[in-house]
Short mmCIF file of C-alpha atoms and ligand atoms in Angstrom, two decimals:
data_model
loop_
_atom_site.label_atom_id
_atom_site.label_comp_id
_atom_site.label_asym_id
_atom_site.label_seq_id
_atom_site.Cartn_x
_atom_site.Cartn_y
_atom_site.Cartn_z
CA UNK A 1 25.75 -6.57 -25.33
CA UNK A 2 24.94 -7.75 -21.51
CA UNK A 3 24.34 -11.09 -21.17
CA UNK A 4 20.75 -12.39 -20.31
CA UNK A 5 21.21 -14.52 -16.78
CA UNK A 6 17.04 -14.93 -16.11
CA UNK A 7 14.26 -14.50 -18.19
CA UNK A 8 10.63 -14.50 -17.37
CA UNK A 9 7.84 -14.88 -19.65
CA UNK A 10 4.47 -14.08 -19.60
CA UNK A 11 4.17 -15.94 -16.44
CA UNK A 12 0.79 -16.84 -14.66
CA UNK A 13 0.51 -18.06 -11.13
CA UNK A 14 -2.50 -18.68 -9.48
CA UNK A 15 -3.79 -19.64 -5.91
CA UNK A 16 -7.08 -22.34 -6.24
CA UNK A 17 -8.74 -21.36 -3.04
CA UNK A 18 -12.52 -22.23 -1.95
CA UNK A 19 -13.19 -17.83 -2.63
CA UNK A 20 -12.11 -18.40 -6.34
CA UNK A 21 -9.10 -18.30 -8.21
CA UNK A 22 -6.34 -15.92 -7.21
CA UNK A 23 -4.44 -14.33 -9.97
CA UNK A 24 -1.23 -13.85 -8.06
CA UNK A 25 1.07 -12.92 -10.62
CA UNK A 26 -0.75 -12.39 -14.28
CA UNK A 27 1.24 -12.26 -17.35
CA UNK A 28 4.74 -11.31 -15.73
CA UNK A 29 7.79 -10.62 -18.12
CA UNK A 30 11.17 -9.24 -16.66
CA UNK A 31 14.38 -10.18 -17.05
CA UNK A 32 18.03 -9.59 -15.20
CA UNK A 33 21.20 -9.44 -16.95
CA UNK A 34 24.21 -10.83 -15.43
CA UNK A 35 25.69 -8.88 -12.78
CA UNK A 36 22.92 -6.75 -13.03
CA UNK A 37 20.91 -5.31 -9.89
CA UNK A 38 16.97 -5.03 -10.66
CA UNK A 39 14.24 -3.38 -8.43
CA UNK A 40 10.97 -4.97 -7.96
CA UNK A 41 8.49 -2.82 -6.23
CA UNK A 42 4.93 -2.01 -5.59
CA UNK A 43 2.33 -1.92 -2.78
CA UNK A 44 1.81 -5.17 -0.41
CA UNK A 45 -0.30 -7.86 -2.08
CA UNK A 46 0.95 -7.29 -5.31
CA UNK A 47 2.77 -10.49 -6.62
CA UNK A 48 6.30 -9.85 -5.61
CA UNK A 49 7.06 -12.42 -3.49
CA UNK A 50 4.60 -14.93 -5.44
CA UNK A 51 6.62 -14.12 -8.57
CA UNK A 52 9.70 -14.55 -6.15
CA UNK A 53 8.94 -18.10 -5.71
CA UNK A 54 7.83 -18.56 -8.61
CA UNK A 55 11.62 -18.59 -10.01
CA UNK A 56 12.33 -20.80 -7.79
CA UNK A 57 9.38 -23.07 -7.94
CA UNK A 58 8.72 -22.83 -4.57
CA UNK A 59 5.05 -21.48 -4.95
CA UNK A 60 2.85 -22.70 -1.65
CA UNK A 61 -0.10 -24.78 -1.70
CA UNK A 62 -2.75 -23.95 -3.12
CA UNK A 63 -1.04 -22.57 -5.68
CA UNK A 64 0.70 -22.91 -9.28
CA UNK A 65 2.44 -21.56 -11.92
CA UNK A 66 -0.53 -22.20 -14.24
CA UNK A 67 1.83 -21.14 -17.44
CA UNK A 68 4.46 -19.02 -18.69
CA UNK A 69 8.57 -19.69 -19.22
CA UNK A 70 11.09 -18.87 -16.49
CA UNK A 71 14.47 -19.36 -18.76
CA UNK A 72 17.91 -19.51 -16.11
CA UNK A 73 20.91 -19.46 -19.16
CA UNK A 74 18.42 -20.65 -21.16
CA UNK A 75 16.82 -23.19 -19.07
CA UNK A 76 13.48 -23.00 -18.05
CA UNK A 77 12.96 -23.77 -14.43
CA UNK A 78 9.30 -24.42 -15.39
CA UNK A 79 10.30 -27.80 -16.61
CA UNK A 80 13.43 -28.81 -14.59
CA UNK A 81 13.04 -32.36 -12.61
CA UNK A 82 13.70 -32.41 -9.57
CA UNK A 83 17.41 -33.00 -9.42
CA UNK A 84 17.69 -30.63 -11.81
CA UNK A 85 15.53 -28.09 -9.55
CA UNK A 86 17.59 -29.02 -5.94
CA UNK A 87 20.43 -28.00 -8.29
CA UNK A 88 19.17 -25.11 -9.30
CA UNK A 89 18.44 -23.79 -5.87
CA UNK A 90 21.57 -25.20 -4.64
CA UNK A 91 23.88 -23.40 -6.97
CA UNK A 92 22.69 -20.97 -9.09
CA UNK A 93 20.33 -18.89 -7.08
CA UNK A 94 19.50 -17.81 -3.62
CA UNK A 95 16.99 -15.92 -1.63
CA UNK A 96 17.20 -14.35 1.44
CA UNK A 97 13.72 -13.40 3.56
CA UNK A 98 12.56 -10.11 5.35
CA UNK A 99 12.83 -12.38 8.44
CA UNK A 100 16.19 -14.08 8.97
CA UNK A 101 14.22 -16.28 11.50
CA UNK A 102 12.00 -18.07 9.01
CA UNK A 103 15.39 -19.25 7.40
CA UNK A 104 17.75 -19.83 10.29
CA UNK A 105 16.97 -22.84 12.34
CA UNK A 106 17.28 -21.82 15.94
CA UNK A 107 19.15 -24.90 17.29
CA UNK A 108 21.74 -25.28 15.26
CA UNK A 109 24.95 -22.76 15.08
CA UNK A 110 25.36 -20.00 12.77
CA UNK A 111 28.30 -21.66 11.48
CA UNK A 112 27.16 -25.09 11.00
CA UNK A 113 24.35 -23.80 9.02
CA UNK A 114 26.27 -21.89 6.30
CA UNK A 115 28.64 -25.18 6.23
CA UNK A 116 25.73 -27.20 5.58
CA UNK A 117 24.57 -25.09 2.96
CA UNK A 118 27.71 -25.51 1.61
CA UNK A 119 27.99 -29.22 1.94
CA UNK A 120 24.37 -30.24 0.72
CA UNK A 121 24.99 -29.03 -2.74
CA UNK A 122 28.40 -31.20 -2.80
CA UNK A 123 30.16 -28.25 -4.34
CA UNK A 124 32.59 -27.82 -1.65
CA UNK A 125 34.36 -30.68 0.42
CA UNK A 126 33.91 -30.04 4.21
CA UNK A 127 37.26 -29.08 4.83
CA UNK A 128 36.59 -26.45 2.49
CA UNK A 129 33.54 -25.53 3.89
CA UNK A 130 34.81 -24.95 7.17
CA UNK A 131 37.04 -22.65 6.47
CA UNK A 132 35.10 -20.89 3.68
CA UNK A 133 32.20 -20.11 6.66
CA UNK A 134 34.89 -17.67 8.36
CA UNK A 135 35.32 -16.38 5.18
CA UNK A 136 32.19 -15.52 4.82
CA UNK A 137 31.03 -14.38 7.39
CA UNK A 138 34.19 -11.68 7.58
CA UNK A 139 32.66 -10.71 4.21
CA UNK A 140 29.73 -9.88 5.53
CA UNK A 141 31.14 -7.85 8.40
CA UNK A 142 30.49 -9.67 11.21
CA UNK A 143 32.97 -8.92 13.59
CA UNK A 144 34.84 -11.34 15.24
CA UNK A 145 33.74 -14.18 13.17
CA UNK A 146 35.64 -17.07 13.94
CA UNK A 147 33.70 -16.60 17.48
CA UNK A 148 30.48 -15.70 16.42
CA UNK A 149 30.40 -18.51 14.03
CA UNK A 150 29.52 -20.70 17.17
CA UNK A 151 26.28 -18.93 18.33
CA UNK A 152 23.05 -19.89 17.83
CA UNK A 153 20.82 -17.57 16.00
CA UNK A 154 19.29 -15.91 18.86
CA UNK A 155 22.77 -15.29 19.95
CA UNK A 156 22.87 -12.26 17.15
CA UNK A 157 20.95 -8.91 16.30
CA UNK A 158 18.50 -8.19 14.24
CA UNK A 159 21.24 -6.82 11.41
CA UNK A 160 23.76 -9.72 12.01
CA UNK A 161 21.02 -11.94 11.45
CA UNK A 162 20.55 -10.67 8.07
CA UNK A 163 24.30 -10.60 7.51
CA UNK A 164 24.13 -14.40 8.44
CA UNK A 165 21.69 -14.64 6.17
CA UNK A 166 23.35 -13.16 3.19
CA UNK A 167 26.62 -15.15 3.95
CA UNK A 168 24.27 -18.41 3.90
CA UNK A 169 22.70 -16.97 0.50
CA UNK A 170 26.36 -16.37 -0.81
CA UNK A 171 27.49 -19.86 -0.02
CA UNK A 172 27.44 -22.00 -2.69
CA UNK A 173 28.39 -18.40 -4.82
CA UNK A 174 24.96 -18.34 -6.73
CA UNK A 175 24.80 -15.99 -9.99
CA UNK A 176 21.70 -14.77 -8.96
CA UNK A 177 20.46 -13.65 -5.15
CA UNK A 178 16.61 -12.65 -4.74
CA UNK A 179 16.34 -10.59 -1.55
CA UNK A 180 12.95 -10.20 -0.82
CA UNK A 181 12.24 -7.16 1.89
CA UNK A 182 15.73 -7.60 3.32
CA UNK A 183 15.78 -4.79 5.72
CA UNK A 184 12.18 -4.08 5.93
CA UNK A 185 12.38 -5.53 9.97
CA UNK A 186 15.71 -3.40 10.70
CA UNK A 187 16.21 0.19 12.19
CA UNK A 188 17.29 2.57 9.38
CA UNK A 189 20.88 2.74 10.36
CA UNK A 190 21.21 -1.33 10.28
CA UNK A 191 19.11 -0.87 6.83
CA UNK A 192 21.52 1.25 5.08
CA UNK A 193 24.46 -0.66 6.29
CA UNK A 194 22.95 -3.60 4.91
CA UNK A 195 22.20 -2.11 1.81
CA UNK A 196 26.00 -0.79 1.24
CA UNK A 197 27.06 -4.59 1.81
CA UNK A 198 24.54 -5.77 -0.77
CA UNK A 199 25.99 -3.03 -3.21
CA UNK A 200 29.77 -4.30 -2.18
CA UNK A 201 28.99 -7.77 -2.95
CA UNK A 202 27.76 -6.87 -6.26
CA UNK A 203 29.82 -4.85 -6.98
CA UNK A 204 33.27 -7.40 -6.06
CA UNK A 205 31.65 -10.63 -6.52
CA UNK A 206 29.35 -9.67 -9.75
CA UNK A 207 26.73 -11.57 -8.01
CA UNK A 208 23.36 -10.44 -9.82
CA UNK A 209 20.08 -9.42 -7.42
CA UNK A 210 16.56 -8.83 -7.97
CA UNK A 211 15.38 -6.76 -5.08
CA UNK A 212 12.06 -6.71 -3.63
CA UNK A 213 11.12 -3.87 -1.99
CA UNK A 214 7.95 -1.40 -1.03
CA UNK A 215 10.58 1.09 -1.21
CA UNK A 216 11.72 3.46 -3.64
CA UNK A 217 14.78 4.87 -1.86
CA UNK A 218 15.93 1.45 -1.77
CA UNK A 219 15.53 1.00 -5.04
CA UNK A 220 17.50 4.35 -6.07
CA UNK A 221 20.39 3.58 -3.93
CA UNK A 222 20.86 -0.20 -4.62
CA UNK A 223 19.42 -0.75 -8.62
CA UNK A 224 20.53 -0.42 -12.11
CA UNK A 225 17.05 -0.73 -13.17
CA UNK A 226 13.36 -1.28 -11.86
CA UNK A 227 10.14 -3.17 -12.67
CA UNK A 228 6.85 -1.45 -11.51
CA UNK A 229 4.25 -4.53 -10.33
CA UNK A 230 0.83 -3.43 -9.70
CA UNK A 231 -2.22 -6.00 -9.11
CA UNK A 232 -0.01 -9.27 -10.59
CA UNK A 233 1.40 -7.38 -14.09
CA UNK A 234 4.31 -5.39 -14.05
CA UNK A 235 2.99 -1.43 -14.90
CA UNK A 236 6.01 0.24 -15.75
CA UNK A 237 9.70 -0.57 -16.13
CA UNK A 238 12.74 1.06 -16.94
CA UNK A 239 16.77 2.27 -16.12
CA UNK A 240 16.10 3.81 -12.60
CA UNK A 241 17.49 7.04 -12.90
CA UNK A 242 15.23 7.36 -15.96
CA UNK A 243 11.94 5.92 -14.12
CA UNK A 244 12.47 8.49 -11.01
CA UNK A 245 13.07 11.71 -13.13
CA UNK A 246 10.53 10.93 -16.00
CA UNK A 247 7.61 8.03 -15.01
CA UNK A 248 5.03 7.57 -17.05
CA UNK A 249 2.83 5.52 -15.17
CA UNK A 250 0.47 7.53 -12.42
CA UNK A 251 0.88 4.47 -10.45
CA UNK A 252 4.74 5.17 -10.21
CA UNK A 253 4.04 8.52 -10.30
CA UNK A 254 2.32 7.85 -6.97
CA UNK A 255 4.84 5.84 -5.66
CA UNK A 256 7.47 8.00 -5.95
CA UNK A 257 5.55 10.62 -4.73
CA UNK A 258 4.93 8.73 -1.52
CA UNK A 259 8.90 8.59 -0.21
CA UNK A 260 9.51 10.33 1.85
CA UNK A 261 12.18 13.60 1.06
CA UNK A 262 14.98 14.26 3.34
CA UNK A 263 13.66 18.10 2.70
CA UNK A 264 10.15 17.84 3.62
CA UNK A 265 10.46 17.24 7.75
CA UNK A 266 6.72 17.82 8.41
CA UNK A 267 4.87 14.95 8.76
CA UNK A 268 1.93 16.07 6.77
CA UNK A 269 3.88 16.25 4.01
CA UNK A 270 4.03 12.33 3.44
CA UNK A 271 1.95 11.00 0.90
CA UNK A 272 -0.23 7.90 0.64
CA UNK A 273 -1.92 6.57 -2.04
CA UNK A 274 -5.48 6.85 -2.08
CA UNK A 275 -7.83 3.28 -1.99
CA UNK A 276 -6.51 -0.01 -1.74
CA UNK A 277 -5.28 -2.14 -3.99
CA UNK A 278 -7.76 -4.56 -5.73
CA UNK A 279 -8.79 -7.85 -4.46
CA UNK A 280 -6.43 -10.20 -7.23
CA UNK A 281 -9.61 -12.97 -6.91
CA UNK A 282 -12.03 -10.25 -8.41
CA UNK A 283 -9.93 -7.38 -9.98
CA UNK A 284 -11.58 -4.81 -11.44
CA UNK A 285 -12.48 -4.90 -15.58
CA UNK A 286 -9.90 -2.50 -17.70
CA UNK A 287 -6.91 -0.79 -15.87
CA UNK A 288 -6.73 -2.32 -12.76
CA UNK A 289 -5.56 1.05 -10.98
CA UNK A 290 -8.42 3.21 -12.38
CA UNK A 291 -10.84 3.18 -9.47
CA UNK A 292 -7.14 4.39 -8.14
CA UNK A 293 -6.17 6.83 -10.81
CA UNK A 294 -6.11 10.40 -10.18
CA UNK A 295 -5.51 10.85 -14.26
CA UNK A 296 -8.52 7.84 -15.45
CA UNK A 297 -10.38 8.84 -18.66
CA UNK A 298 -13.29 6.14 -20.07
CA UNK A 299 -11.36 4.17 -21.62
CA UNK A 300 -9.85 2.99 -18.90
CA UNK A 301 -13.02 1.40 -16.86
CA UNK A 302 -13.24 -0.77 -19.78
CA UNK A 303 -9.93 -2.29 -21.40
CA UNK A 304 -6.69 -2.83 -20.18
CA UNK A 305 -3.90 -1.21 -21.82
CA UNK A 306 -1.07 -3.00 -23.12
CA UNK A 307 2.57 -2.83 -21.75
CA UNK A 308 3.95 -0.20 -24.49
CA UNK A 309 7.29 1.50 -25.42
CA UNK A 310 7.49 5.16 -23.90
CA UNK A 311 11.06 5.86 -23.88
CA UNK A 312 14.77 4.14 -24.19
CA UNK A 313 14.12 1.00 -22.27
CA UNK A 314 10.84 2.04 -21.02
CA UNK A 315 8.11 0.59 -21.17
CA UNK A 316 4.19 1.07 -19.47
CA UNK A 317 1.05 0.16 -19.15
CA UNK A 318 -1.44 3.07 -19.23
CA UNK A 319 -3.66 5.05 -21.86
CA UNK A 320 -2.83 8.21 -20.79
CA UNK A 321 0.69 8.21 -19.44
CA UNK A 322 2.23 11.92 -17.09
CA UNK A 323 4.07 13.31 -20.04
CA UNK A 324 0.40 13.88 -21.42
CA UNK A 325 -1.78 14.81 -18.55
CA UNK A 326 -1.87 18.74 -17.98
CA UNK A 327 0.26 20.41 -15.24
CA UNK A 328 -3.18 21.55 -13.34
CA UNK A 329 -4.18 18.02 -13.37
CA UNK A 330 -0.80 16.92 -11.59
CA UNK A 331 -1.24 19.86 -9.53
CA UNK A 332 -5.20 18.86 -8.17
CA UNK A 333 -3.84 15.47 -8.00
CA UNK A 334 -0.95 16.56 -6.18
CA UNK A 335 -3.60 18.37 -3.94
CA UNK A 336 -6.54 15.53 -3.35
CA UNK A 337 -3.47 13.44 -1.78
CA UNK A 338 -1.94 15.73 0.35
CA UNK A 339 -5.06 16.41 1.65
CA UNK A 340 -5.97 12.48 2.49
CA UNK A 341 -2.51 12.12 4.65
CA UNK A 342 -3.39 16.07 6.17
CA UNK A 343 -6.90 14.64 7.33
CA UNK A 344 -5.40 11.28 8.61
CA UNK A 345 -2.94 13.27 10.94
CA UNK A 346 -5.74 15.39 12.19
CA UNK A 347 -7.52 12.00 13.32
CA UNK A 348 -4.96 11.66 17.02
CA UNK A 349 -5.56 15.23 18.40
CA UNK A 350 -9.40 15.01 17.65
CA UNK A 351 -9.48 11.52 19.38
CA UNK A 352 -7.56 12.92 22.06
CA UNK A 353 -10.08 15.24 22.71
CA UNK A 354 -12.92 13.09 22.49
CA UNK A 355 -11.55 10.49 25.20
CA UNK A 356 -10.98 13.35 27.40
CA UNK A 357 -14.09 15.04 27.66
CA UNK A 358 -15.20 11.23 28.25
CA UNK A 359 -13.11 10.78 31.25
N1 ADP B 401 -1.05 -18.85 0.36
C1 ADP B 401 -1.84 -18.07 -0.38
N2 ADP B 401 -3.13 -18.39 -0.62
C2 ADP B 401 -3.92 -17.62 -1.38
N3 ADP B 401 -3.52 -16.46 -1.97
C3 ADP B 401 -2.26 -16.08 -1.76
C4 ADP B 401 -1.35 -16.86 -0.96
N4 ADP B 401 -0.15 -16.22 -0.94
C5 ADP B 401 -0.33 -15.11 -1.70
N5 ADP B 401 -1.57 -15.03 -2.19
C6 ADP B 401 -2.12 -13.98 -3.06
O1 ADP B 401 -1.12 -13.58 -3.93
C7 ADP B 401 -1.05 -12.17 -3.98
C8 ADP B 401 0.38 -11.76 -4.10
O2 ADP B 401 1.07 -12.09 -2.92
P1 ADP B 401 2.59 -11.71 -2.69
O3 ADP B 401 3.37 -12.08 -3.88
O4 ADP B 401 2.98 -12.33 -1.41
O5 ADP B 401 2.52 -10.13 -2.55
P2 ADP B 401 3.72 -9.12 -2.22
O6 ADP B 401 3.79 -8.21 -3.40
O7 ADP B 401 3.30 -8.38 -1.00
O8 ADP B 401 4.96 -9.92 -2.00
C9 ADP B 401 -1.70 -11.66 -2.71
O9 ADP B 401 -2.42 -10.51 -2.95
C10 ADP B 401 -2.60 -12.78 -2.31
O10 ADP B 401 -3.90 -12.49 -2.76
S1 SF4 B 402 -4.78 3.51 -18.00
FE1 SF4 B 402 -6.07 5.09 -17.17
S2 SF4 B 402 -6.60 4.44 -15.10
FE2 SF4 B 402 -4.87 3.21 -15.79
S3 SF4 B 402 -3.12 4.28 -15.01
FE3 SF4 B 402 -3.44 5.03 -17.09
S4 SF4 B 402 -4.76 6.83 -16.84
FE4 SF4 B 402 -4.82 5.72 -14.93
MG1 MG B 403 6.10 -10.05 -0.23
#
């Protein structure tokens, strides 16, 4: 049986701000095997990042993990001191941003700031470190590396920023890497070759990764399996392949419908999901996706439904689930949302009118 490396339970994180109490991330449970590659997706605003740094206990002010377990082989993180948490960070994990700026400091060299990495965390010597950043960074494909090593970060691209950023992550050779957004700032060439390097890695190094992404390509090229966060609670969850060809929730359902297929060129074609996603300081009472839901009975606009089993190793949180709404349903929902992103692209040719009959 795989091997549990993380474990998160039932964890609560809030934000204590003067409009109320934000609940972040509310009641999240996942967990990532070793070596394993897991997806976490869903809309902006949703908890990702917050659950992100949660792991790491590196939540922002104003805000806390109020409670829940986050078990590392068995440890939980929760209650680590604070040697015990720079150790942590040091050597077992890593997380690399959307925006390899945040991370890299801008006057220092590339090189000098993966060998620091190294040598904070005292597990190499810095003769070893030294030579380990050429290493590195030839891992990650940046050409020429014993030169580049010596430029400053503004010295690379966009895409060998992130490399630099994922050698830096791979330092101290954590067991677990959290790559939140990683290629959401690059140009879809850069993004896949990114992606195929984050597969590699796994793949030779055994280096476990929870992914965060808005993206379910990503997600199908890059995971073994995915968790489904909507409004702070994860929704749905499940082996990939089986979430993309059978989801339960409508919330996935939607998702998935919104990527965009290499067969549907026109642009009217692209889905969006209707409404926004609640306000996590006043959500709304029951399922938190029903003034959302295509598919909402009554039931829903009044109590939440649990997280329950719906297949092998799936699991979601909805009354009604897709396997038992009616195929004219999914059609008229199909329908009402092609029709929101048809009306939206009418929008530019009817302005364009309108400002020239002004001129
Ligand atoms: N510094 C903050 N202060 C108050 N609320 C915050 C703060 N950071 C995040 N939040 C709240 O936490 C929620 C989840 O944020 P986040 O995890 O960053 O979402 P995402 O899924 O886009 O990564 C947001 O909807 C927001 O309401
Ligand atoms: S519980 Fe109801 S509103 Fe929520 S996703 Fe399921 S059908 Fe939609
Ligand atoms: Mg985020």
């Amino acid at each position: 049986m795989a091997q549990t490396l993380l474990q998160v339970e039932d964890l609560h994180t809030q934000f204590f701000t003067s409009r109320g109490v934000v609940r972040a991330v509310d009641g999240v449970s996942l967990h990532i095997d070793v070596g394993e590659t897991l997806g976490v997706v869903g809309e902006s605003g949703c908890g990702k990042t917050i659950t992100a740094l949660s792991i790491l206990r590196l939540v922002p002010d104003p805000g806390k993990i109020v409670s829940g377990r986050i078990l590392f082989r068995g440890n939980d993180v929760v209650k680590m001191d604070d040697d015990e948490i720079r150790d942590f960070r040091g050597n077992d994990v890593a997380m690399i941003f959307q925006d390899p700026m945040t991370s890299l400091n801008p006057v220092t060299r590339i090189g000098s700031q993966i060998e620091e990495a190294m040598t904070a965390h005292k597990r190499f010597t810095p003769e070893q470190a030294k030579s380990r950043v050429i290493e590195l960074l030839t891992r990650v494909r940046v050409p020429s590396a014993e030169t580049r090593a010596k430029d400053y970060p503004h010295q690379f691209s966009g895409g060998m920023r992130q490399r630099a950023m994922i050698a830096m992550g791979l330092a101290n050779e954590p067991s677990l890497l959290i790559a939140d957004e990683p290629t959401t700032a690059l140009d879809v060439t850069v993004q896949a070759q990114i992606i195929q390097l984050m597969k590699q890695l796994n793949r030779e190094l055994g280096t476990a990764m929870m992914l965060i992404t808005h993206n379910m390509a990503l997600v199908a090229s890059l995971c073994q399996r995915v968790v489904v966060m909507y409004a702070g609670r994860v929704v749905e969850e499940g082996p990939v392949e089986q979430i993309f060809k059978s989801p339960q929730h409508p919330y996935t359902w939607s998702l998935l419908r919104s990527v965009p297929r290499v067969d549907e060129a026109r642009k009217d074609r692209l889905v969006s999901i209707k409404g926004l996603p609640p306000d996590l300081s006043n959500p709304p009472p029951g399922c938190k996706f029903h003034p959302r839901c295509p598919f909402v009975i009554d039931r829903c606009r009044v109590e939440e439904p649990p997280l329950g089993e719906v297949g092998p190793d799936q699991v979601a949180r909805c009354w009604v689930l897709m396997r038992n709404v009616s195929e004219g349903d999914v059609a008229t929902a199909k329908q009402s949302s092609i029709s929101v992103a048809a009306a939206e692209n009418l929008k530019a040719p009817v302005a364009d009118i309108g400002t020239k009959s002004g001129s």
